[in-house]
Amino acid sequence: MDPLDRLAEPGLDLLRRVDTLLAAGVPEGHRVWPLLRRMQVLPGDAVRGFLDLHPAPLAGAGHAVRRLVRGYDDVSAALTDPVFWSGPAASAYGQERAALLRHLDEGPESLVGRLESTAGYADALADWVDGTRLALARTLADILRSAEAVAVVAATATGTPLRPGPVGPGVADAAEIAARVLAVLCVAYDGAETLLRQWAPSLAESAWRPPVDGRPRYDQATRVGW
């Protein structure tokens, strides 16, 4: 359980109240408006959705992908065993074997290279989730002990009638809390989009690179050899 998990219950209760007040109206020109338009979600729902994201599964996925590299290493080792025969067929086999070795494990575009990139991307996402959860926890901790939180709780206390509209009690305070929460999440999602742009080229499909020798290969359909 991390700091965000520990703050989840009181934080979500406060944000539920914030969402209720925001549904009644938001002060015109408040800084929360562009954040609401961009996120298309109220702060309570936004935080509730993020609570399900944890770094451990992503870090575990990275470790699992790296374990697959061992299997490719074994295949590559088998392909490097010496061949005790010669002739055109042996030469052609050597060309195909070299191409397969390049495809398996030579450079970032090989299968092993793509596996390592995938594992690195998973690690980067795990760090992003961890950092965002910490930033969100710090923001919620500050909000929960703020004067705005007190005003929102008072405005939504049981038996207190809500006045519809953007000038009702606690609405400006709710808008301020919402702005602080959504600002953290906007920065987080900007970071996620940056990660995707940075890693996308390294996560592309590994294309087969044919043998460098231009001689015709054995054709099973026509029975034509070298």
PDB file of C-alpha atoms in Angstrom:
ATOM      1  CA  MET A   1       0.000   0.000   0.000  1.00  0.00           C
ATOM      2  CA  ASP A   2       1.480   3.305  -1.074  1.00  0.00           C
ATOM      3  CA  PRO A   3       0.613   6.884   0.077  1.00  0.00           C
ATOM      4  CA  LEU A   4      -2.121   7.228  -2.553  1.00  0.00           C
ATOM      5  CA  ASP A   5      -3.831   4.043  -1.353  1.00  0.00           C
ATOM      6  CA  ARG A   6      -3.747   5.328   2.226  1.00  0.00           C
ATOM      7  CA  LEU A   7      -5.353   8.618   1.175  1.00  0.00           C
ATOM      8  CA  ALA A   8      -7.881   7.008  -1.151  1.00  0.00           C
ATOM      9  CA  GLU A   9     -10.834   6.815   1.251  1.00  0.00           C
ATOM     10  CA  PRO A  10     -10.777  10.402   2.609  1.00  0.00           C
ATOM     11  CA  GLY A  11      -9.611  11.756  -0.750  1.00  0.00           C
ATOM     12  CA  LEU A  12     -12.410  10.136  -2.740  1.00  0.00           C
ATOM     13  CA  ASP A  13     -14.990  11.227  -0.170  1.00  0.00           C
ATOM     14  CA  LEU A  14     -13.870  14.845  -0.536  1.00  0.00           C
ATOM     15  CA  LEU A  15     -13.710  14.632  -4.312  1.00  0.00           C
ATOM     16  CA  ARG A  16     -17.201  13.131  -4.431  1.00  0.00           C
ATOM     17  CA  ARG A  17     -18.379  16.297  -2.679  1.00  0.00           C
ATOM     18  CA  VAL A  18     -16.327  18.401  -5.086  1.00  0.00           C
ATOM     19  CA  ASP A  19     -17.953  16.668  -8.065  1.00  0.00           C
ATOM     20  CA  THR A  20     -21.388  17.322  -6.589  1.00  0.00           C
ATOM     21  CA  LEU A  21     -20.696  21.034  -6.248  1.00  0.00           C
ATOM     22  CA  LEU A  22     -19.143  21.278  -9.703  1.00  0.00           C
ATOM     23  CA  ALA A  23     -22.230  19.658 -11.193  1.00  0.00           C
ATOM     24  CA  ALA A  24     -24.225  22.598  -9.811  1.00  0.00           C
ATOM     25  CA  GLY A  25     -22.042  25.100 -11.660  1.00  0.00           C
ATOM     26  CA  VAL A  26     -18.501  26.433 -11.959  1.00  0.00           C
ATOM     27  CA  PRO A  27     -17.521  30.101 -11.631  1.00  0.00           C
ATOM     28  CA  GLU A  28     -17.070  31.728 -15.025  1.00  0.00           C
ATOM     29  CA  GLY A  29     -13.438  32.246 -16.010  1.00  0.00           C
ATOM     30  CA  HIS A  30     -12.079  29.932 -13.308  1.00  0.00           C
ATOM     31  CA  ARG A  31      -8.824  28.176 -14.160  1.00  0.00           C
ATOM     32  CA  VAL A  32     -10.510  24.795 -13.804  1.00  0.00           C
ATOM     33  CA  TRP A  33     -12.463  25.270 -17.048  1.00  0.00           C
ATOM     34  CA  PRO A  34      -9.644  24.473 -19.529  1.00  0.00           C
ATOM     35  CA  LEU A  35      -8.657  21.494 -17.365  1.00  0.00           C
ATOM     36  CA  LEU A  36     -12.204  20.150 -17.391  1.00  0.00           C
ATOM     37  CA  ARG A  37     -12.434  20.607 -21.153  1.00  0.00           C
ATOM     38  CA  ARG A  38      -9.184  18.787 -21.721  1.00  0.00           C
ATOM     39  CA  MET A  39      -9.705  15.886 -19.314  1.00  0.00           C
ATOM     40  CA  GLN A  40     -13.433  15.488 -20.022  1.00  0.00           C
ATOM     41  CA  VAL A  41     -13.913  14.067 -16.525  1.00  0.00           C
ATOM     42  CA  LEU A  42     -14.612  15.347 -13.036  1.00  0.00           C
ATOM     43  CA  PRO A  43     -11.750  15.073 -10.522  1.00  0.00           C
ATOM     44  CA  GLY A  44     -13.377  12.351  -8.435  1.00  0.00           C
ATOM     45  CA  ASP A  45     -13.843  10.065 -11.424  1.00  0.00           C
ATOM     46  CA  ALA A  46     -10.344  10.882 -12.666  1.00  0.00           C
ATOM     47  CA  VAL A  47      -8.682   9.906  -9.398  1.00  0.00           C
ATOM     48  CA  ARG A  48     -10.897   6.849  -8.997  1.00  0.00           C
ATOM     49  CA  GLY A  49      -9.739   5.600 -12.375  1.00  0.00           C
ATOM     50  CA  PHE A  50      -6.081   6.248 -11.622  1.00  0.00           C
ATOM     51  CA  LEU A  51      -6.250   4.326  -8.333  1.00  0.00           C
ATOM     52  CA  ASP A  52      -6.411   1.106 -10.362  1.00  0.00           C
ATOM     53  CA  LEU A  53      -3.017   1.812 -11.940  1.00  0.00           C
ATOM     54  CA  HIS A  54      -0.069   0.321 -10.044  1.00  0.00           C
ATOM     55  CA  PRO A  55       3.600   0.132 -11.054  1.00  0.00           C
ATOM     56  CA  ALA A  56       4.199  -3.449  -9.909  1.00  0.00           C
ATOM     57  CA  PRO A  57       2.368  -5.239 -12.791  1.00  0.00           C
ATOM     58  CA  LEU A  58       4.237  -3.121 -15.342  1.00  0.00           C
ATOM     59  CA  ALA A  59       7.596  -3.765 -13.686  1.00  0.00           C
ATOM     60  CA  GLY A  60       6.716  -7.466 -13.552  1.00  0.00           C
ATOM     61  CA  ALA A  61       5.910  -7.433 -17.254  1.00  0.00           C
ATOM     62  CA  GLY A  62       9.335  -5.945 -17.972  1.00  0.00           C
ATOM     63  CA  HIS A  63      11.051  -8.711 -16.013  1.00  0.00           C
ATOM     64  CA  ALA A  64       8.966 -11.375 -17.783  1.00  0.00           C
ATOM     65  CA  VAL A  65       9.887 -10.030 -21.224  1.00  0.00           C
ATOM     66  CA  ARG A  66      13.581 -10.000 -20.335  1.00  0.00           C
ATOM     67  CA  ARG A  67      13.373 -13.668 -19.342  1.00  0.00           C
ATOM     68  CA  LEU A  68      12.270 -14.456 -22.913  1.00  0.00           C
ATOM     69  CA  VAL A  69      15.627 -13.232 -24.188  1.00  0.00           C
ATOM     70  CA  ARG A  70      17.288 -16.370 -22.781  1.00  0.00           C
ATOM     71  CA  GLY A  71      15.314 -18.540 -25.178  1.00  0.00           C
ATOM     72  CA  TYR A  72      16.494 -16.458 -28.126  1.00  0.00           C
ATOM     73  CA  ASP A  73      20.058 -16.734 -26.843  1.00  0.00           C
ATOM     74  CA  ASP A  74      19.748 -20.536 -26.829  1.00  0.00           C
ATOM     75  CA  VAL A  75      18.458 -20.551 -30.418  1.00  0.00           C
ATOM     76  CA  SER A  76      21.243 -18.234 -31.530  1.00  0.00           C
ATOM     77  CA  ALA A  77      23.824 -20.470 -29.878  1.00  0.00           C
ATOM     78  CA  ALA A  78      22.441 -23.500 -31.724  1.00  0.00           C
ATOM     79  CA  LEU A  79      22.659 -21.650 -35.030  1.00  0.00           C
ATOM     80  CA  THR A  80      26.335 -20.882 -34.501  1.00  0.00           C
ATOM     81  CA  ASP A  81      27.300 -24.579 -34.280  1.00  0.00           C
ATOM     82  CA  PRO A  82      29.807 -25.476 -37.013  1.00  0.00           C
ATOM     83  CA  VAL A  83      28.556 -27.194 -40.179  1.00  0.00           C
ATOM     84  CA  PHE A  84      30.723 -30.075 -41.419  1.00  0.00           C
ATOM     85  CA  TRP A  85      29.629 -30.092 -45.034  1.00  0.00           C
ATOM     86  CA  SER A  86      30.322 -28.016 -48.090  1.00  0.00           C
ATOM     87  CA  GLY A  87      29.041 -27.182 -51.521  1.00  0.00           C
ATOM     88  CA  PRO A  88      26.336 -24.886 -52.892  1.00  0.00           C
ATOM     89  CA  ALA A  89      23.720 -26.127 -50.430  1.00  0.00           C
ATOM     90  CA  ALA A  90      26.033 -25.534 -47.473  1.00  0.00           C
ATOM     91  CA  SER A  91      26.805 -22.056 -48.739  1.00  0.00           C
ATOM     92  CA  ALA A  92      23.122 -21.257 -49.134  1.00  0.00           C
ATOM     93  CA  TYR A  93      22.424 -22.628 -45.665  1.00  0.00           C
ATOM     94  CA  GLY A  94      25.156 -20.377 -44.302  1.00  0.00           C
ATOM     95  CA  GLN A  95      23.519 -17.334 -45.885  1.00  0.00           C
ATOM     96  CA  GLU A  96      20.128 -18.228 -44.454  1.00  0.00           C
ATOM     97  CA  ARG A  97      21.607 -18.951 -41.047  1.00  0.00           C
ATOM     98  CA  ALA A  98      23.408 -15.614 -40.975  1.00  0.00           C
ATOM     99  CA  ALA A  99      20.172 -13.821 -41.912  1.00  0.00           C
ATOM    100  CA  LEU A 100      18.273 -15.635 -39.176  1.00  0.00           C
ATOM    101  CA  LEU A 101      20.934 -14.765 -36.616  1.00  0.00           C
ATOM    102  CA  ARG A 102      20.672 -11.100 -37.615  1.00  0.00           C
ATOM    103  CA  HIS A 103      16.897 -11.282 -37.276  1.00  0.00           C
ATOM    104  CA  LEU A 104      17.113 -12.931 -33.878  1.00  0.00           C
ATOM    105  CA  ASP A 105      19.782 -10.853 -32.196  1.00  0.00           C
ATOM    106  CA  GLU A 106      21.648  -8.157 -34.066  1.00  0.00           C
ATOM    107  CA  GLY A 107      20.923  -4.558 -33.235  1.00  0.00           C
ATOM    108  CA  PRO A 108      17.833  -2.746 -31.950  1.00  0.00           C
ATOM    109  CA  GLU A 109      15.651  -3.882 -34.881  1.00  0.00           C
ATOM    110  CA  SER A 110      16.185  -7.585 -34.157  1.00  0.00           C
ATOM    111  CA  LEU A 111      13.740  -9.680 -32.158  1.00  0.00           C
ATOM    112  CA  VAL A 112      15.932  -9.488 -29.067  1.00  0.00           C
ATOM    113  CA  GLY A 113      16.327  -5.753 -29.587  1.00  0.00           C
ATOM    114  CA  ARG A 114      12.560  -5.321 -29.713  1.00  0.00           C
ATOM    115  CA  LEU A 115      12.146  -7.456 -26.581  1.00  0.00           C
ATOM    116  CA  GLU A 116      14.639  -5.297 -24.717  1.00  0.00           C
ATOM    117  CA  SER A 117      12.855  -2.152 -25.906  1.00  0.00           C
ATOM    118  CA  THR A 118       9.496  -3.567 -24.808  1.00  0.00           C
ATOM    119  CA  ALA A 119      10.924  -4.327 -21.370  1.00  0.00           C
ATOM    120  CA  GLY A 120      12.400  -0.833 -21.186  1.00  0.00           C
ATOM    121  CA  TYR A 121       9.060   0.704 -22.114  1.00  0.00           C
ATOM    122  CA  ALA A 122       7.334  -1.309 -19.387  1.00  0.00           C
ATOM    123  CA  ASP A 123       9.914  -0.079 -16.872  1.00  0.00           C
ATOM    124  CA  ALA A 124       9.420   3.518 -18.014  1.00  0.00           C
ATOM    125  CA  LEU A 125       5.649   3.193 -17.629  1.00  0.00           C
ATOM    126  CA  ALA A 126       6.100   1.692 -14.160  1.00  0.00           C
ATOM    127  CA  ASP A 127       8.222   4.693 -13.157  1.00  0.00           C
ATOM    128  CA  TRP A 128       5.594   7.020 -14.641  1.00  0.00           C
ATOM    129  CA  VAL A 129       2.793   5.398 -12.645  1.00  0.00           C
ATOM    130  CA  ASP A 130       4.871   5.436  -9.470  1.00  0.00           C
ATOM    131  CA  GLY A 131       5.797   9.100  -9.881  1.00  0.00           C
ATOM    132  CA  THR A 132       2.247  10.140 -10.720  1.00  0.00           C
ATOM    133  CA  ARG A 133       0.774   8.295  -7.758  1.00  0.00           C
ATOM    134  CA  LEU A 134       3.261  10.026  -5.462  1.00  0.00           C
ATOM    135  CA  ALA A 135       2.505  13.468  -6.930  1.00  0.00           C
ATOM    136  CA  LEU A 136      -1.229  12.849  -6.649  1.00  0.00           C
ATOM    137  CA  ALA A 137      -0.874  11.646  -3.059  1.00  0.00           C
ATOM    138  CA  ARG A 138       1.054  14.790  -2.092  1.00  0.00           C
ATOM    139  CA  THR A 139      -1.587  16.991  -3.714  1.00  0.00           C
ATOM    140  CA  LEU A 140      -4.438  15.184  -1.953  1.00  0.00           C
ATOM    141  CA  ALA A 141      -2.628  15.389   1.377  1.00  0.00           C
ATOM    142  CA  ASP A 142      -2.308  19.167   1.010  1.00  0.00           C
ATOM    143  CA  ILE A 143      -5.931  19.511  -0.136  1.00  0.00           C
ATOM    144  CA  LEU A 144      -7.368  17.453   2.717  1.00  0.00           C
ATOM    145  CA  ARG A 145      -5.985  19.869   5.287  1.00  0.00           C
ATOM    146  CA  SER A 146      -6.836  23.023   3.339  1.00  0.00           C
ATOM    147  CA  ALA A 147      -9.459  25.676   4.044  1.00  0.00           C
ATOM    148  CA  GLU A 148     -11.107  24.797   0.721  1.00  0.00           C
ATOM    149  CA  ALA A 149     -11.695  21.236   1.920  1.00  0.00           C
ATOM    150  CA  VAL A 150     -13.364  22.515   5.085  1.00  0.00           C
ATOM    151  CA  ALA A 151     -15.636  24.769   3.037  1.00  0.00           C
ATOM    152  CA  VAL A 152     -16.580  21.956   0.650  1.00  0.00           C
ATOM    153  CA  VAL A 153     -17.419  19.568   3.490  1.00  0.00           C
ATOM    154  CA  ALA A 154     -19.524  22.232   5.181  1.00  0.00           C
ATOM    155  CA  ALA A 155     -21.377  23.015   1.959  1.00  0.00           C
ATOM    156  CA  THR A 156     -22.183  19.346   1.334  1.00  0.00           C
ATOM    157  CA  ALA A 157     -22.888  18.269   4.913  1.00  0.00           C
ATOM    158  CA  THR A 158     -25.991  16.144   5.428  1.00  0.00           C
ATOM    159  CA  GLY A 159     -29.042  18.345   5.661  1.00  0.00           C
ATOM    160  CA  THR A 160     -27.386  21.346   4.024  1.00  0.00           C
ATOM    161  CA  PRO A 161     -29.427  22.362   0.968  1.00  0.00           C
ATOM    162  CA  LEU A 162     -27.317  22.958  -2.134  1.00  0.00           C
ATOM    163  CA  ARG A 163     -27.874  26.199  -3.974  1.00  0.00           C
ATOM    164  CA  PRO A 164     -27.627  25.523  -7.710  1.00  0.00           C
ATOM    165  CA  GLY A 165     -25.345  27.730  -9.724  1.00  0.00           C
ATOM    166  CA  PRO A 166     -21.709  28.806  -9.785  1.00  0.00           C
ATOM    167  CA  VAL A 167     -21.994  31.173  -6.811  1.00  0.00           C
ATOM    168  CA  GLY A 168     -23.378  28.716  -4.256  1.00  0.00           C
ATOM    169  CA  PRO A 169     -21.524  28.023  -0.987  1.00  0.00           C
ATOM    170  CA  GLY A 170     -18.374  25.996  -1.487  1.00  0.00           C
ATOM    171  CA  VAL A 171     -18.513  26.033  -5.293  1.00  0.00           C
ATOM    172  CA  ALA A 172     -15.461  28.266  -5.749  1.00  0.00           C
ATOM    173  CA  ASP A 173     -13.584  26.125  -3.211  1.00  0.00           C
ATOM    174  CA  ALA A 174     -14.596  22.965  -5.064  1.00  0.00           C
ATOM    175  CA  ALA A 175     -13.401  24.484  -8.326  1.00  0.00           C
ATOM    176  CA  GLU A 176     -10.038  25.299  -6.777  1.00  0.00           C
ATOM    177  CA  ILE A 177      -9.633  21.748  -5.469  1.00  0.00           C
ATOM    178  CA  ALA A 178     -10.633  20.346  -8.837  1.00  0.00           C
ATOM    179  CA  ALA A 179      -8.085  22.539 -10.590  1.00  0.00           C
ATOM    180  CA  ARG A 180      -5.281  21.327  -8.358  1.00  0.00           C
ATOM    181  CA  VAL A 181      -6.147  17.669  -8.863  1.00  0.00           C
ATOM    182  CA  LEU A 182      -6.712  17.877 -12.609  1.00  0.00           C
ATOM    183  CA  ALA A 183      -3.504  19.889 -13.088  1.00  0.00           C
ATOM    184  CA  VAL A 184      -1.503  16.990 -11.627  1.00  0.00           C
ATOM    185  CA  LEU A 185      -3.241  14.497 -13.893  1.00  0.00           C
ATOM    186  CA  CYS A 186      -2.790  16.697 -16.968  1.00  0.00           C
ATOM    187  CA  VAL A 187       0.956  16.791 -16.353  1.00  0.00           C
ATOM    188  CA  ALA A 188       0.897  13.026 -15.870  1.00  0.00           C
ATOM    189  CA  TYR A 189      -0.898  12.349 -19.141  1.00  0.00           C
ATOM    190  CA  ASP A 190       1.456  14.705 -20.967  1.00  0.00           C
ATOM    191  CA  GLY A 191       4.269  12.552 -19.600  1.00  0.00           C
ATOM    192  CA  ALA A 192       2.584   9.372 -20.804  1.00  0.00           C
ATOM    193  CA  GLU A 193       2.172  10.773 -24.313  1.00  0.00           C
ATOM    194  CA  THR A 194       5.833  11.816 -24.320  1.00  0.00           C
ATOM    195  CA  LEU A 195       6.877   8.300 -23.319  1.00  0.00           C
ATOM    196  CA  LEU A 196       4.833   6.810 -26.143  1.00  0.00           C
ATOM    197  CA  ARG A 197       6.380   9.151 -28.702  1.00  0.00           C
ATOM    198  CA  GLN A 198       9.874   8.406 -27.433  1.00  0.00           C
ATOM    199  CA  TRP A 199       9.479   4.633 -27.382  1.00  0.00           C
ATOM    200  CA  ALA A 200       7.237   4.093 -30.415  1.00  0.00           C
ATOM    201  CA  PRO A 201      10.088   3.738 -32.955  1.00  0.00           C
ATOM    202  CA  SER A 202      11.731   1.082 -30.777  1.00  0.00           C
ATOM    203  CA  LEU A 203       8.474  -0.867 -30.427  1.00  0.00           C
ATOM    204  CA  ALA A 204       7.762  -1.265 -34.146  1.00  0.00           C
ATOM    205  CA  GLU A 205       7.536  -4.709 -35.711  1.00  0.00           C
ATOM    206  CA  SER A 206      10.864  -6.380 -36.376  1.00  0.00           C
ATOM    207  CA  ALA A 207      11.002  -6.814 -40.142  1.00  0.00           C
ATOM    208  CA  TRP A 208      12.740  -9.795 -41.713  1.00  0.00           C
ATOM    209  CA  ARG A 209      16.029  -8.853 -43.366  1.00  0.00           C
ATOM    210  CA  PRO A 210      16.746 -11.329 -46.185  1.00  0.00           C
ATOM    211  CA  PRO A 211      20.187 -12.828 -46.847  1.00  0.00           C
ATOM    212  CA  VAL A 212      22.659 -10.435 -48.381  1.00  0.00           C
ATOM    213  CA  ASP A 213      23.608 -12.975 -51.053  1.00  0.00           C
ATOM    214  CA  GLY A 214      21.529 -12.362 -54.182  1.00  0.00           C
ATOM    215  CA  ARG A 215      21.718 -15.912 -55.526  1.00  0.00           C
ATOM    216  CA  PRO A 216      18.351 -17.673 -56.078  1.00  0.00           C
ATOM    217  CA  ARG A 217      17.257 -19.981 -53.263  1.00  0.00           C
ATOM    218  CA  TYR A 218      15.744 -23.439 -53.490  1.00  0.00           C
ATOM    219  CA  ASP A 219      12.159 -23.250 -54.762  1.00  0.00           C
ATOM    220  CA  GLN A 220      10.005 -26.111 -53.433  1.00  0.00           C
ATOM    221  CA  ALA A 221       7.272 -25.535 -56.031  1.00  0.00           C
ATOM    222  CA  THR A 222       9.448 -25.658 -59.161  1.00  0.00           C
ATOM    223  CA  ARG A 223      12.203 -27.879 -57.763  1.00  0.00           C
ATOM    224  CA  VAL A 224      14.782 -25.394 -58.992  1.00  0.00           C
ATOM    225  CA  GLY A 225      18.031 -25.360 -57.029  1.00  0.00           C
ATOM    226  CA  TRP A 226      21.116 -23.179 -56.994  1.00  0.00           C
TER     227      TRP A 226
END
